[in-house]
Amino acid sequence: MKNTDIKLQNQMIYSIYVRNHTSEGTFKAVEQDLDRIKELGTDIIWFLPIHPIGIKGKKGSLGCPYSIQDYRSVNPEYGTLDDFKHLVQEIHKRNMKCIIDVVYNHTSRDSVLSKEHPEFFYKNENNEMGNKVGDWTDVYDLDYSNHDLWDYLRDTLVYWAQIVDGFRCDVASFIPVEFWKYAQEAVFKVNPDCIWLAESVHLSFGHMARKKGMYAAKDVELYECFDMEYDYDIREVFEKYLEGKYALSHYAQALNFQENMYPSNYNKIRFLENHDTKRFVEYVNEEAPLINYSAMIFFLKGTTLIYAGQEYVNDHTPSLFEIDTINRHTGKNLSGLFNRLSEIQHDILGCDDFFDCDADDENDILVCVRENEQSIKVGIFSLKGNSGDVSIPLENGPYFNEIDGQPVFVVANMVHCDGWPIILNVKKGKR
């Protein structure tokens, strides 16, 4: 297990796609929004790929940011390298960190590497460059049997690690764990505090890949070299609950499975949406349930991810392939809620907490408990906004909700949930 800084569990990542974050779509324009982003409670800004985008076989009119022409330069549509460096400096001035996307499974079909080093690429049955995932038609897969490729990619990471604070590694499961270890050894020498986030793949995707004979590292293997992983291992269970196909208790069991499956300092990214999913309000658009889900992801064990526009309750899934600027004029704003939840995450939730949860399937209320030697924290989340009485492991008496300061009473080890989220924090030995 990687020697991860467990304090990452108490932090929030804010995800930005430069093209669609502002009307200008530039690095300089993002700078103007940094104070607002910081006020949300953000600790880390993650930029979707900032590199030039391929033209050959491109998707849409502008192409996909995950079809990269040159790993070692920036997209001129966003600005210059100096513009990006200045943006990173401004992020640091606000005590935030910056991570960038690393897309090392494939390149664009007209990439620098495909022209200069065709030996670095996977060849199909016709001995032509191709990809193993059929609908990724704008890219060619890299071939990790060539160790000269390892050196090129390692050196590229070392270069960027002197500018940024870490990397979000796209489909990291499809890239050999041994490569990540090899590259990280070199990066550590220039940036020993580098943050490593793996986009581990959905359970079904990894299963399909391994069944076909493709390499796909398991989540437990990725923890050997990554600080954080996606929670795609249980995302399909979560989505089946949202679709009404599973009971809430199925999701509770999956969360408990994670707690007992992975190393004690495991960190799963918790999110309602990201650039690869639908906007969450396509599932849930009523106020009380949405606030409950938002509170839940901050309370779950792991770093919280907010996708730009989520704070404005955007209901449109933005395109990766076109100019599709986020909507800041929805008339809705969860920024204050996110700020308070991030304060709770920073100041109340413990990095060494043991996590456990249970579900009231009748009322769709999730009860989560986080406990360490100093305190016990209880989160009650009514995911459909229903009222109900739930059992919690606290002594009878008065408490107050950390979210809004309102009193909460425990009677006969039961608490009444009125459809809005509750977070209680009790210091041990203080009552």
Short mmCIF file of C-alpha atoms in Angstrom, two decimals:
data_model
loop_
_atom_site.label_atom_id
_atom_site.label_comp_id
_atom_site.label_asym_id
_atom_site.label_seq_id
_atom_site.Cartn_x
_atom_site.Cartn_y
_atom_site.Cartn_z
CA MET A 1 0.00 0.00 0.00
CA LYS A 2 1.29 3.44 -0.93
CA ASN A 3 2.28 5.66 1.98
CA THR A 4 -0.62 8.04 1.34
CA ASP A 5 -1.25 11.22 3.28
CA ILE A 6 -4.53 10.30 4.98
CA LYS A 7 -5.40 14.00 5.29
CA LEU A 8 -6.46 13.81 1.63
CA GLN A 9 -9.61 12.09 2.91
CA ASN A 10 -10.69 15.40 4.43
CA GLN A 11 -10.32 17.41 1.26
CA MET A 12 -12.40 18.48 -1.72
CA ILE A 13 -11.46 18.43 -5.41
CA TYR A 14 -13.07 20.80 -7.91
CA SER A 15 -12.98 19.60 -11.52
CA ILE A 16 -12.61 22.10 -14.39
CA TYR A 17 -12.81 21.71 -18.15
CA VAL A 18 -11.08 24.89 -19.34
CA ARG A 19 -12.94 25.05 -22.66
CA ASN A 20 -16.34 25.14 -20.95
CA HIS A 21 -15.61 26.78 -17.62
CA THR A 22 -15.97 30.37 -18.85
CA SER A 23 -17.21 32.08 -21.98
CA GLU A 24 -13.58 32.82 -22.90
CA GLY A 25 -12.43 29.24 -22.35
CA THR A 26 -8.90 30.23 -21.33
CA PHE A 27 -6.44 29.79 -18.48
CA LYS A 28 -6.56 33.53 -17.80
CA ALA A 29 -10.34 33.48 -17.48
CA VAL A 30 -10.18 30.66 -14.92
CA GLU A 31 -7.96 32.89 -12.75
CA GLN A 32 -10.85 35.31 -12.31
CA ASP A 33 -12.93 32.53 -10.74
CA LEU A 34 -10.39 31.23 -8.24
CA ASP A 35 -11.66 33.18 -5.22
CA ARG A 36 -15.17 31.81 -5.71
CA ILE A 37 -13.84 28.27 -6.16
CA LYS A 38 -11.80 28.59 -2.98
CA GLU A 39 -14.86 29.82 -1.09
CA LEU A 40 -16.65 26.57 -1.92
CA GLY A 41 -14.14 24.83 0.34
CA THR A 42 -11.91 23.58 -2.46
CA ASP A 43 -8.49 22.14 -1.60
CA ILE A 44 -7.46 20.81 -5.01
CA ILE A 45 -8.34 21.92 -8.54
CA TRP A 46 -8.23 19.20 -11.17
CA PHE A 47 -8.01 20.27 -14.80
CA LEU A 48 -9.26 17.96 -17.51
CA PRO A 49 -6.53 17.54 -20.16
CA ILE A 50 -4.85 20.84 -21.00
CA HIS A 51 -2.92 19.56 -24.02
CA PRO A 52 -3.48 20.04 -27.78
CA ILE A 53 -6.37 17.97 -29.13
CA GLY A 54 -6.11 15.64 -32.12
CA ILE A 55 -7.79 16.44 -35.42
CA LYS A 56 -7.68 13.10 -37.24
CA GLY A 57 -10.93 11.23 -36.54
CA LYS A 58 -11.97 13.88 -34.02
CA LYS A 59 -15.33 13.74 -32.31
CA GLY A 60 -17.61 16.74 -32.72
CA SER A 61 -16.34 19.98 -34.20
CA LEU A 62 -13.57 20.58 -31.66
CA GLY A 63 -12.46 17.09 -30.65
CA CYS A 64 -12.17 15.30 -27.33
CA PRO A 65 -9.66 16.53 -24.70
CA TYR A 66 -8.78 12.87 -24.04
CA SER A 67 -7.46 12.56 -27.61
CA ILE A 68 -4.10 14.23 -27.05
CA GLN A 69 -1.62 15.28 -29.74
CA ASP A 70 1.31 16.27 -27.54
CA TYR A 71 1.79 15.45 -23.86
CA ARG A 72 4.47 18.11 -23.47
CA SER A 73 2.61 21.25 -24.58
CA VAL A 74 -0.65 23.05 -23.84
CA ASN A 75 -3.70 23.61 -26.01
CA PRO A 76 -3.16 27.02 -27.69
CA GLU A 77 -6.93 27.62 -27.52
CA TYR A 78 -6.51 27.89 -23.73
CA GLY A 79 -3.42 30.12 -23.79
CA THR A 80 0.32 29.67 -23.46
CA LEU A 81 2.42 27.55 -21.12
CA ASP A 82 3.30 30.74 -19.25
CA ASP A 83 -0.42 31.45 -18.86
CA PHE A 84 -0.87 28.02 -17.32
CA LYS A 85 2.11 28.43 -15.00
CA HIS A 86 0.70 31.76 -13.83
CA LEU A 87 -2.66 30.13 -13.19
CA VAL A 88 -0.96 27.47 -11.05
CA GLN A 89 0.83 30.21 -9.10
CA GLU A 90 -2.50 31.93 -8.43
CA ILE A 91 -3.98 28.64 -7.27
CA HIS A 92 -1.09 28.21 -4.85
CA LYS A 93 -1.50 31.77 -3.54
CA ARG A 94 -4.98 30.72 -2.39
CA ASN A 95 -3.63 27.65 -0.59
CA MET A 96 -5.07 25.25 -3.13
CA LYS A 97 -3.25 22.60 -5.12
CA CYS A 98 -3.43 21.82 -8.82
CA ILE A 99 -3.55 18.43 -10.52
CA ILE A 100 -3.78 17.74 -14.25
CA ASP A 101 -5.12 14.86 -16.29
CA VAL A 102 -2.66 12.24 -17.49
CA VAL A 103 -3.98 10.19 -20.44
CA TYR A 104 -1.48 7.39 -20.91
CA ASN A 105 -3.65 4.61 -22.32
CA HIS A 106 -3.79 6.20 -25.76
CA THR A 107 -3.00 9.27 -27.87
CA SER A 108 -4.78 10.99 -30.74
CA ARG A 109 -4.40 9.34 -34.13
CA ASP A 110 -2.23 12.27 -35.28
CA SER A 111 -0.12 12.60 -32.15
CA VAL A 112 3.55 13.51 -32.00
CA LEU A 113 4.28 10.01 -30.74
CA SER A 114 2.31 8.25 -33.50
CA LYS A 115 4.43 10.07 -36.07
CA GLU A 116 7.82 9.90 -34.36
CA HIS A 117 7.53 6.57 -32.52
CA PRO A 118 5.06 4.23 -34.20
CA GLU A 119 6.77 1.39 -32.32
CA PHE A 120 5.16 2.72 -29.13
CA PHE A 121 1.68 1.71 -30.29
CA TYR A 122 -0.59 -1.32 -30.13
CA LYS A 123 -1.15 -3.01 -33.49
CA ASN A 124 -4.36 -4.82 -34.40
CA GLU A 125 -4.73 -8.06 -36.34
CA ASN A 126 -3.92 -6.17 -39.54
CA ASN A 127 -0.70 -4.83 -37.98
CA GLU A 128 -2.22 -1.34 -37.97
CA MET A 129 -2.45 1.08 -35.07
CA GLY A 130 -5.80 0.79 -33.34
CA ASN A 131 -7.52 0.60 -29.98
CA LYS A 132 -8.98 -2.19 -27.91
CA VAL A 133 -12.15 -0.28 -26.92
CA GLY A 134 -14.17 0.02 -30.08
CA ASP A 135 -16.03 3.31 -29.57
CA TRP A 136 -12.82 5.25 -28.81
CA THR A 137 -12.48 5.84 -32.54
CA ASP A 138 -10.35 8.98 -32.27
CA VAL A 139 -7.37 7.37 -30.51
CA TYR A 140 -4.63 4.77 -30.84
CA ASP A 141 -3.64 2.66 -27.84
CA LEU A 142 -0.10 2.65 -26.51
CA ASP A 143 1.87 -0.58 -26.16
CA TYR A 144 3.52 -0.99 -22.77
CA SER A 145 5.64 -3.92 -23.87
CA ASN A 146 8.02 -1.27 -25.24
CA HIS A 147 10.09 0.04 -22.34
CA ASP A 148 11.36 3.01 -24.31
CA LEU A 149 7.75 4.24 -24.07
CA TRP A 150 8.01 3.95 -20.28
CA ASP A 151 11.01 6.28 -20.29
CA TYR A 152 9.29 8.87 -22.49
CA LEU A 153 6.16 8.94 -20.34
CA ARG A 154 8.18 8.94 -17.12
CA ASP A 155 10.21 11.94 -18.27
CA THR A 156 7.00 13.72 -19.24
CA LEU A 157 5.57 13.22 -15.75
CA VAL A 158 8.80 14.48 -14.19
CA TYR A 159 8.54 17.63 -16.31
CA TRP A 160 4.95 18.40 -15.27
CA ALA A 161 5.56 17.42 -11.63
CA GLN A 162 7.81 20.46 -11.34
CA ILE A 163 4.85 22.68 -12.27
CA VAL A 164 1.77 21.01 -10.74
CA ASP A 165 1.00 19.15 -7.53
CA GLY A 166 -0.24 15.87 -8.90
CA PHE A 167 -2.00 13.83 -11.53
CA ARG A 168 -5.41 12.34 -12.22
CA CYS A 169 -4.58 9.31 -14.32
CA ASP A 170 -7.15 8.41 -16.96
CA VAL A 171 -8.22 4.73 -17.11
CA ALA A 172 -5.26 3.97 -14.87
CA SER A 173 -6.45 0.36 -14.56
CA PHE A 174 -5.45 -0.35 -18.18
CA ILE A 175 -1.83 0.69 -17.64
CA PRO A 176 0.59 -1.69 -15.88
CA VAL A 177 0.96 -1.05 -12.16
CA GLU A 178 4.67 -1.63 -12.61
CA PHE A 179 4.85 1.35 -14.99
CA TRP A 180 3.21 3.61 -12.42
CA LYS A 181 5.70 2.48 -9.79
CA TYR A 182 8.58 3.05 -12.19
CA ALA A 183 7.44 6.56 -13.09
CA GLN A 184 6.57 7.54 -9.54
CA GLU A 185 10.06 6.71 -8.32
CA ALA A 186 11.42 9.40 -10.64
CA VAL A 187 8.65 11.89 -9.89
CA PHE A 188 9.24 11.51 -6.17
CA LYS A 189 12.74 12.94 -6.58
CA VAL A 190 11.40 16.26 -7.91
CA ASN A 191 8.05 16.33 -6.10
CA PRO A 192 7.88 14.03 -3.07
CA ASP A 193 4.37 15.28 -2.19
CA CYS A 194 2.89 14.53 -5.61
CA ILE A 195 -0.78 13.48 -5.47
CA TRP A 196 -1.82 10.42 -7.49
CA LEU A 197 -5.49 9.87 -8.36
CA ALA A 198 -6.44 6.79 -10.38
CA GLU A 199 -9.48 6.59 -12.56
CA SER A 200 -10.05 2.97 -11.69
CA VAL A 201 -12.69 1.46 -13.96
CA HIS A 202 -16.22 0.22 -13.35
CA LEU A 203 -16.47 -3.29 -11.96
CA SER A 204 -18.17 -4.56 -15.14
CA PHE A 205 -15.66 -2.81 -17.44
CA GLY A 206 -12.67 -4.36 -15.68
CA HIS A 207 -14.38 -7.75 -15.69
CA MET A 208 -15.09 -7.48 -19.42
CA ALA A 209 -11.51 -6.44 -20.19
CA ARG A 210 -9.94 -9.29 -18.22
CA LYS A 211 -12.35 -11.78 -19.79
CA LYS A 212 -11.16 -10.62 -23.23
CA GLY A 213 -7.54 -11.04 -22.20
CA MET A 214 -6.85 -7.31 -21.83
CA TYR A 215 -4.76 -6.01 -18.94
CA ALA A 216 -6.91 -4.40 -16.23
CA ALA A 217 -5.45 -3.87 -12.78
CA LYS A 218 -7.75 -4.50 -9.83
CA ASP A 219 -8.45 -1.73 -7.34
CA VAL A 220 -6.47 -3.45 -4.60
CA GLU A 221 -3.47 -3.55 -6.94
CA LEU A 222 -3.76 0.15 -7.83
CA TYR A 223 -3.55 1.06 -4.13
CA GLU A 224 0.07 -0.08 -4.29
CA CYS A 225 0.92 3.18 -6.04
CA PHE A 226 -2.11 5.53 -5.96
CA ASP A 227 -3.34 7.75 -3.16
CA MET A 228 -6.94 7.87 -4.36
CA GLU A 229 -9.18 5.89 -6.68
CA TYR A 230 -12.61 6.34 -8.19
CA ASP A 231 -15.45 4.54 -6.45
CA TYR A 232 -16.47 2.92 -9.73
CA ASP A 233 -16.19 -0.45 -8.00
CA ILE A 234 -19.61 0.24 -6.47
CA ARG A 235 -20.92 2.98 -8.78
CA GLU A 236 -23.14 0.54 -10.68
CA VAL A 237 -24.81 -0.47 -7.44
CA PHE A 238 -25.41 3.22 -6.66
CA GLU A 239 -26.89 3.88 -10.10
CA LYS A 240 -29.16 0.84 -9.88
CA TYR A 241 -30.49 2.24 -6.60
CA LEU A 242 -31.10 5.59 -8.30
CA GLU A 243 -32.97 3.78 -11.09
CA GLY A 244 -35.15 1.93 -8.59
CA LYS A 245 -33.65 -1.48 -9.42
CA TYR A 246 -31.90 -2.00 -6.05
CA ALA A 247 -32.89 -1.22 -2.48
CA LEU A 248 -30.84 1.32 -0.53
CA SER A 249 -29.53 -1.51 1.65
CA HIS A 250 -27.66 -2.87 -1.39
CA TYR A 251 -25.69 0.37 -1.58
CA ALA A 252 -25.08 0.35 2.19
CA GLN A 253 -23.68 -3.17 1.92
CA ALA A 254 -21.38 -2.07 -0.90
CA LEU A 255 -20.03 0.82 1.18
CA ASN A 256 -19.39 -1.53 4.10
CA PHE A 257 -17.67 -3.95 1.72
CA GLN A 258 -15.20 -1.21 0.72
CA GLU A 259 -14.40 -0.50 4.37
CA ASN A 260 -13.56 -4.14 4.97
CA MET A 261 -11.95 -4.94 1.61
CA TYR A 262 -9.28 -2.27 1.21
CA PRO A 263 -6.25 -1.19 3.29
CA SER A 264 -7.05 0.96 6.34
CA ASN A 265 -5.86 4.17 4.64
CA TYR A 266 -7.84 3.58 1.44
CA ASN A 267 -9.31 6.64 -0.23
CA LYS A 268 -12.21 6.46 -2.66
CA ILE A 269 -13.25 9.63 -4.51
CA ARG A 270 -16.89 10.39 -3.66
CA PHE A 271 -18.98 12.19 -6.25
CA LEU A 272 -22.49 12.55 -7.58
CA GLU A 273 -21.32 13.43 -11.07
CA ASN A 274 -18.22 13.92 -13.19
CA HIS A 275 -17.46 14.68 -16.82
CA ASP A 276 -18.20 11.08 -17.85
CA THR A 277 -21.61 10.83 -16.15
CA LYS A 278 -24.99 12.44 -16.50
CA ARG A 279 -25.66 15.50 -14.40
CA PHE A 280 -27.02 14.17 -11.13
CA VAL A 281 -30.26 16.12 -11.37
CA GLU A 282 -31.24 13.86 -14.25
CA TYR A 283 -31.70 11.29 -11.47
CA VAL A 284 -32.73 13.55 -8.59
CA ASN A 285 -34.15 17.04 -9.06
CA GLU A 286 -36.11 17.75 -5.87
CA GLU A 287 -34.48 20.06 -3.35
CA ALA A 288 -34.51 17.96 -0.17
CA PRO A 289 -33.20 14.73 -1.77
CA LEU A 290 -30.51 16.66 -3.65
CA ILE A 291 -29.30 18.31 -0.44
CA ASN A 292 -29.29 14.91 1.30
CA TYR A 293 -27.18 13.35 -1.45
CA SER A 294 -24.79 16.29 -1.38
CA ALA A 295 -24.34 15.96 2.38
CA MET A 296 -23.87 12.22 2.03
CA ILE A 297 -20.93 12.41 -0.38
CA PHE A 298 -19.09 14.78 1.96
CA PHE A 299 -19.73 12.41 4.89
CA LEU A 300 -18.65 9.20 3.16
CA LYS A 301 -15.07 8.11 3.71
CA GLY A 302 -12.88 9.60 0.99
CA THR A 303 -12.06 12.80 -0.87
CA THR A 304 -15.08 14.65 -2.28
CA LEU A 305 -15.23 15.59 -5.97
CA ILE A 306 -17.36 18.46 -7.28
CA TYR A 307 -17.73 18.85 -11.05
CA ALA A 308 -17.92 22.50 -12.15
CA GLY A 309 -21.56 23.54 -12.54
CA GLN A 310 -22.77 21.14 -9.86
CA GLU A 311 -22.94 24.02 -7.38
CA TYR A 312 -25.41 25.74 -9.73
CA VAL A 313 -27.48 22.55 -10.04
CA ASN A 314 -26.82 22.37 -13.78
CA ASP A 315 -29.22 19.94 -15.43
CA HIS A 316 -27.49 19.82 -18.80
CA THR A 317 -24.70 17.32 -19.35
CA PRO A 318 -22.03 19.40 -21.13
CA SER A 319 -20.37 18.15 -24.27
CA LEU A 320 -16.69 17.31 -24.24
CA PHE A 321 -16.50 17.91 -28.00
CA GLU A 322 -18.04 21.39 -28.36
CA ILE A 323 -18.10 24.76 -26.64
CA ASP A 324 -20.76 24.18 -24.01
CA THR A 325 -20.23 26.66 -21.18
CA ILE A 326 -21.58 25.84 -17.72
CA ASN A 327 -24.72 27.74 -16.70
CA ARG A 328 -24.21 30.07 -13.72
CA HIS A 329 -27.72 31.57 -13.96
CA THR A 330 -29.98 28.70 -12.98
CA GLY A 331 -31.44 30.56 -10.01
CA LYS A 332 -30.11 27.76 -7.80
CA ASN A 333 -26.90 27.72 -5.80
CA LEU A 334 -25.52 25.10 -3.43
CA SER A 335 -22.28 26.99 -2.80
CA GLY A 336 -23.11 27.83 0.80
CA LEU A 337 -24.04 24.23 1.51
CA PHE A 338 -20.81 22.95 -0.04
CA ASN A 339 -18.83 25.43 2.03
CA ARG A 340 -20.45 24.25 5.28
CA LEU A 341 -20.06 20.58 4.34
CA SER A 342 -16.39 21.11 3.52
CA GLU A 343 -15.93 22.75 6.94
CA ILE A 344 -17.45 19.66 8.55
CA GLN A 345 -15.18 17.47 6.43
CA HIS A 346 -12.08 19.46 7.38
CA ASP A 347 -12.79 19.99 11.06
CA ILE A 348 -15.00 17.14 12.32
CA LEU A 349 -14.51 13.99 10.27
CA GLY A 350 -11.46 11.98 11.28
CA CYS A 351 -8.88 10.61 8.87
CA ASP A 352 -8.67 7.50 11.06
CA ASP A 353 -12.42 6.93 11.33
CA PHE A 354 -13.89 3.47 10.98
CA PHE A 355 -16.93 3.67 8.72
CA ASP A 356 -20.15 1.70 8.97
CA CYS A 357 -23.63 2.26 7.56
CA ASP A 358 -27.12 0.82 7.48
CA ALA A 359 -30.26 1.59 5.50
CA ASP A 360 -33.94 2.02 6.26
CA ASP A 361 -35.34 0.65 3.01
CA GLU A 362 -38.91 1.60 3.87
CA ASN A 363 -38.12 5.32 4.06
CA ASP A 364 -34.90 5.36 1.98
CA ILE A 365 -32.83 6.78 4.83
CA LEU A 366 -29.12 5.98 5.03
CA VAL A 367 -27.51 6.06 8.49
CA CYS A 368 -23.72 6.32 8.44
CA VAL A 369 -21.39 6.16 11.44
CA ARG A 370 -17.76 7.30 11.55
CA GLU A 371 -15.89 6.58 14.75
CA ASN A 372 -12.38 6.90 16.18
CA GLU A 373 -10.94 7.05 19.69
CA GLN A 374 -11.88 10.71 20.09
CA SER A 375 -15.41 10.96 18.72
CA ILE A 376 -18.37 9.40 17.00
CA LYS A 377 -20.04 11.07 14.04
CA VAL A 378 -23.47 10.08 12.77
CA GLY A 379 -24.84 11.07 9.36
CA ILE A 380 -28.53 10.61 8.55
CA PHE A 381 -29.48 11.11 4.92
CA SER A 382 -33.05 10.84 3.66
CA LEU A 383 -32.37 10.20 0.00
CA LYS A 384 -35.97 10.69 -1.08
CA GLY A 385 -36.78 13.43 1.40
CA ASN A 386 -38.98 11.16 3.49
CA SER A 387 -39.58 11.53 7.24
CA GLY A 388 -38.91 8.62 9.56
CA ASP A 389 -37.47 7.46 12.86
CA VAL A 390 -34.10 5.70 12.75
CA SER A 391 -31.93 3.98 15.32
CA ILE A 392 -28.51 5.51 16.01
CA PRO A 393 -25.68 4.51 18.40
CA LEU A 394 -25.90 7.59 20.66
CA GLU A 395 -27.13 8.05 24.22
CA ASN A 396 -30.49 9.67 24.76
CA GLY A 397 -30.41 13.44 25.01
CA PRO A 398 -30.15 16.68 23.06
CA TYR A 399 -27.67 17.24 20.24
CA PHE A 400 -27.38 19.70 17.40
CA ASN A 401 -27.12 19.29 13.66
CA GLU A 402 -23.69 20.34 12.43
CA ILE A 403 -25.17 21.38 9.08
CA ASP A 404 -27.63 24.02 10.28
CA GLY A 405 -27.17 24.23 14.07
CA GLN A 406 -30.72 23.04 14.79
CA PRO A 407 -31.41 20.87 17.88
CA VAL A 408 -31.77 17.12 17.48
CA PHE A 409 -33.17 14.85 20.19
CA VAL A 410 -32.35 11.20 20.70
CA VAL A 411 -35.08 9.30 22.53
CA ALA A 412 -34.86 5.54 23.18
CA ASN A 413 -31.81 5.51 20.87
CA MET A 414 -34.01 6.79 18.04
CA VAL A 415 -33.93 10.09 16.22
CA HIS A 416 -36.60 11.61 14.02
CA CYS A 417 -35.51 12.61 10.53
CA ASP A 418 -37.79 15.19 8.96
CA GLY A 419 -36.49 14.64 5.44
CA TRP A 420 -33.40 16.86 5.66
CA PRO A 421 -29.83 15.69 6.35
CA ILE A 422 -28.46 15.47 9.88
CA ILE A 423 -24.82 15.23 10.98
CA LEU A 424 -24.08 14.78 14.68
CA ASN A 425 -20.66 14.94 16.32
CA VAL A 426 -20.08 13.67 19.85
CA LYS A 427 -16.75 13.76 21.66
CA LYS A 428 -16.23 10.58 23.64
CA GLY A 429 -16.36 10.99 27.40
CA LYS A 430 -17.91 14.48 27.12
CA ARG A 431 -21.55 13.64 27.86
#
